[in-house]
Coordinates of C-alpha atoms in Angstrom, one line a residue:
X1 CA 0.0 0.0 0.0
X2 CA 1.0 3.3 -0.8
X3 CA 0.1 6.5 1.0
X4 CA 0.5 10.2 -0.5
X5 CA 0.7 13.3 2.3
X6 CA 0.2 16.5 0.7
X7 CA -2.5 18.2 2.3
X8 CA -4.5 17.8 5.8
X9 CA -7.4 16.0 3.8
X10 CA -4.0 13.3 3.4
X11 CA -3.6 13.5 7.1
X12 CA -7.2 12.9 7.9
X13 CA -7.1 9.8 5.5
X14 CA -3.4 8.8 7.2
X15 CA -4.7 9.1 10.6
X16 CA -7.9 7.4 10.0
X17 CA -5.8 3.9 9.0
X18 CA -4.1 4.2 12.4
X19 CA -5.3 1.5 14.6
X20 CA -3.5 -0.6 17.4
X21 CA -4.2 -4.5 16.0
X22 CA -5.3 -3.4 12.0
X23 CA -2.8 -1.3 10.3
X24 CA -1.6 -1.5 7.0
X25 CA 1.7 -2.5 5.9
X26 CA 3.3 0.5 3.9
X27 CA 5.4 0.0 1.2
X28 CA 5.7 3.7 0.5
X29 CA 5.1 6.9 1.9
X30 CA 5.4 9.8 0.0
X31 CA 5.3 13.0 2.3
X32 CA 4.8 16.7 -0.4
X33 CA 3.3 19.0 2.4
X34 CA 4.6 22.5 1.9
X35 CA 6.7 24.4 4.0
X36 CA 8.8 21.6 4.5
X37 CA 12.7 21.0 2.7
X38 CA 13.4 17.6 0.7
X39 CA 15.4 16.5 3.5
X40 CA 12.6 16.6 6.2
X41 CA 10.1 15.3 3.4
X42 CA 12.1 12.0 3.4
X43 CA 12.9 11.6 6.7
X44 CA 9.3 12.1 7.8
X45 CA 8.0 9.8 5.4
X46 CA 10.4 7.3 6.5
X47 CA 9.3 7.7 10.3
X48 CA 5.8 7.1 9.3
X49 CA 6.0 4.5 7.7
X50 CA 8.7 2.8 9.5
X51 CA 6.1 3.7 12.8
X52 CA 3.5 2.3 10.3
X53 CA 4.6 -1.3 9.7
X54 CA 6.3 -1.4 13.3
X55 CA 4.9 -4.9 14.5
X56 CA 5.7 -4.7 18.3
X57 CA 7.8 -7.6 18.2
X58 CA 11.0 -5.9 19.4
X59 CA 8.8 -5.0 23.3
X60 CA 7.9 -8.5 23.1
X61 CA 11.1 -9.9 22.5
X62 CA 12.6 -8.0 25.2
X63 CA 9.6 -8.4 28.1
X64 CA 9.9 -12.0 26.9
X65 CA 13.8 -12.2 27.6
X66 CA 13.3 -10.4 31.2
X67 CA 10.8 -12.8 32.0
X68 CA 13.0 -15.7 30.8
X69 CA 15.7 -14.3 33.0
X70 CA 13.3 -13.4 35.8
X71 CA 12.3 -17.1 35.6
X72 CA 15.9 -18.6 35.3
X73 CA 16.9 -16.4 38.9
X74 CA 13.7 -18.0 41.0
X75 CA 14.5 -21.4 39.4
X76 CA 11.0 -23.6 39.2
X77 CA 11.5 -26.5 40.6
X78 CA 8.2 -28.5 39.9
X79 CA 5.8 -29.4 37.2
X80 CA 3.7 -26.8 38.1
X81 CA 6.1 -24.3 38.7
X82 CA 7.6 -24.8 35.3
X83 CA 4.1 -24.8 33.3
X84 CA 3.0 -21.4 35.6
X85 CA 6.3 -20.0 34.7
X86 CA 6.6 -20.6 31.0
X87 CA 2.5 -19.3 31.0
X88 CA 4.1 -16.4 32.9
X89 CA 6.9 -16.0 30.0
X90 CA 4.1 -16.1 27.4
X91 CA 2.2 -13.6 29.1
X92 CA 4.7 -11.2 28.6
X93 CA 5.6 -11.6 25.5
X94 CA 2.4 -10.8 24.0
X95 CA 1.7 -8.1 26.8
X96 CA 5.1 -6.7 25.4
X97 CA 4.3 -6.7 21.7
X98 CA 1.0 -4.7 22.9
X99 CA 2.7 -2.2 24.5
X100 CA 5.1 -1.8 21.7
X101 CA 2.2 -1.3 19.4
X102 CA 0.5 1.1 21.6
X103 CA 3.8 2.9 21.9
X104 CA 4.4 3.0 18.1
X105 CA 0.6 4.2 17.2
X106 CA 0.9 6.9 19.7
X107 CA 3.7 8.2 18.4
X108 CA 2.6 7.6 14.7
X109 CA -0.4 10.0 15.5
X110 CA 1.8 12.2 17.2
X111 CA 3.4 12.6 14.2
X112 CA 0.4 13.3 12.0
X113 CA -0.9 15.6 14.0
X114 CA 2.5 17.5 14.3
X115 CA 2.2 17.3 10.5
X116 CA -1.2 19.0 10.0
X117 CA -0.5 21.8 13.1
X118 CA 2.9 22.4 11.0
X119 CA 0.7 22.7 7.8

């Protein structure tokens, strides 16, 4: 999918797609609003869509490796313990790729809205 921002009727459009579980992947973002230089053109169409296609994987890979090591320091001994603790591991690997989307969308409408008070 490509997206086009050249106007606030472009940001409206832009900012409507933003969601936390449905976004679409971007391919390209191509960012023409006046009163900016080439330079800030690119990079802001690089943020936006890197922001766009961010998948939360890198929070949940990191809650997921504090848990893991959280887990490895208390040492489950038992059955139980190990299945409660690798439930606990999974838990916070997809409460950590949440958060990372949450994080990313807020700052993606950040951004747009940035965009259209700059415009």
């Amino acid at each position: 999918m490509h997206i086009e921002i050249a106007d606030r009727a472009d940001l409206d459009r832009a900012e409507a797609l933003v969601s936390l579980l449905r976004r679409p992947h971007l391919d390209r973002v191509t960012v023409t609003l006046p009163g900016l230089d080439a330079t800030e053109r690119e990079r802001t169409a690089a943020r936006i869509r890197r922001l766009f296609n961010d998948c939360g994987c890198d929070w949940g890979a990191l809650t997921l490796v504090a848990a893991v090591a959280g887990v490895l320091v208390v040492g489950p001994s038992g059955g139980r313990e190990i299945a409660a603790a690798v439930l606990g591991c999974l838990a916070a690997a997809v409460a950590g790729k949440l958060l990372g989307l949450s994080w990313s969308r807020r700052r993606l409408l950040l951004r747009l809205r940035a965009l259209r008070a700059a415009s």
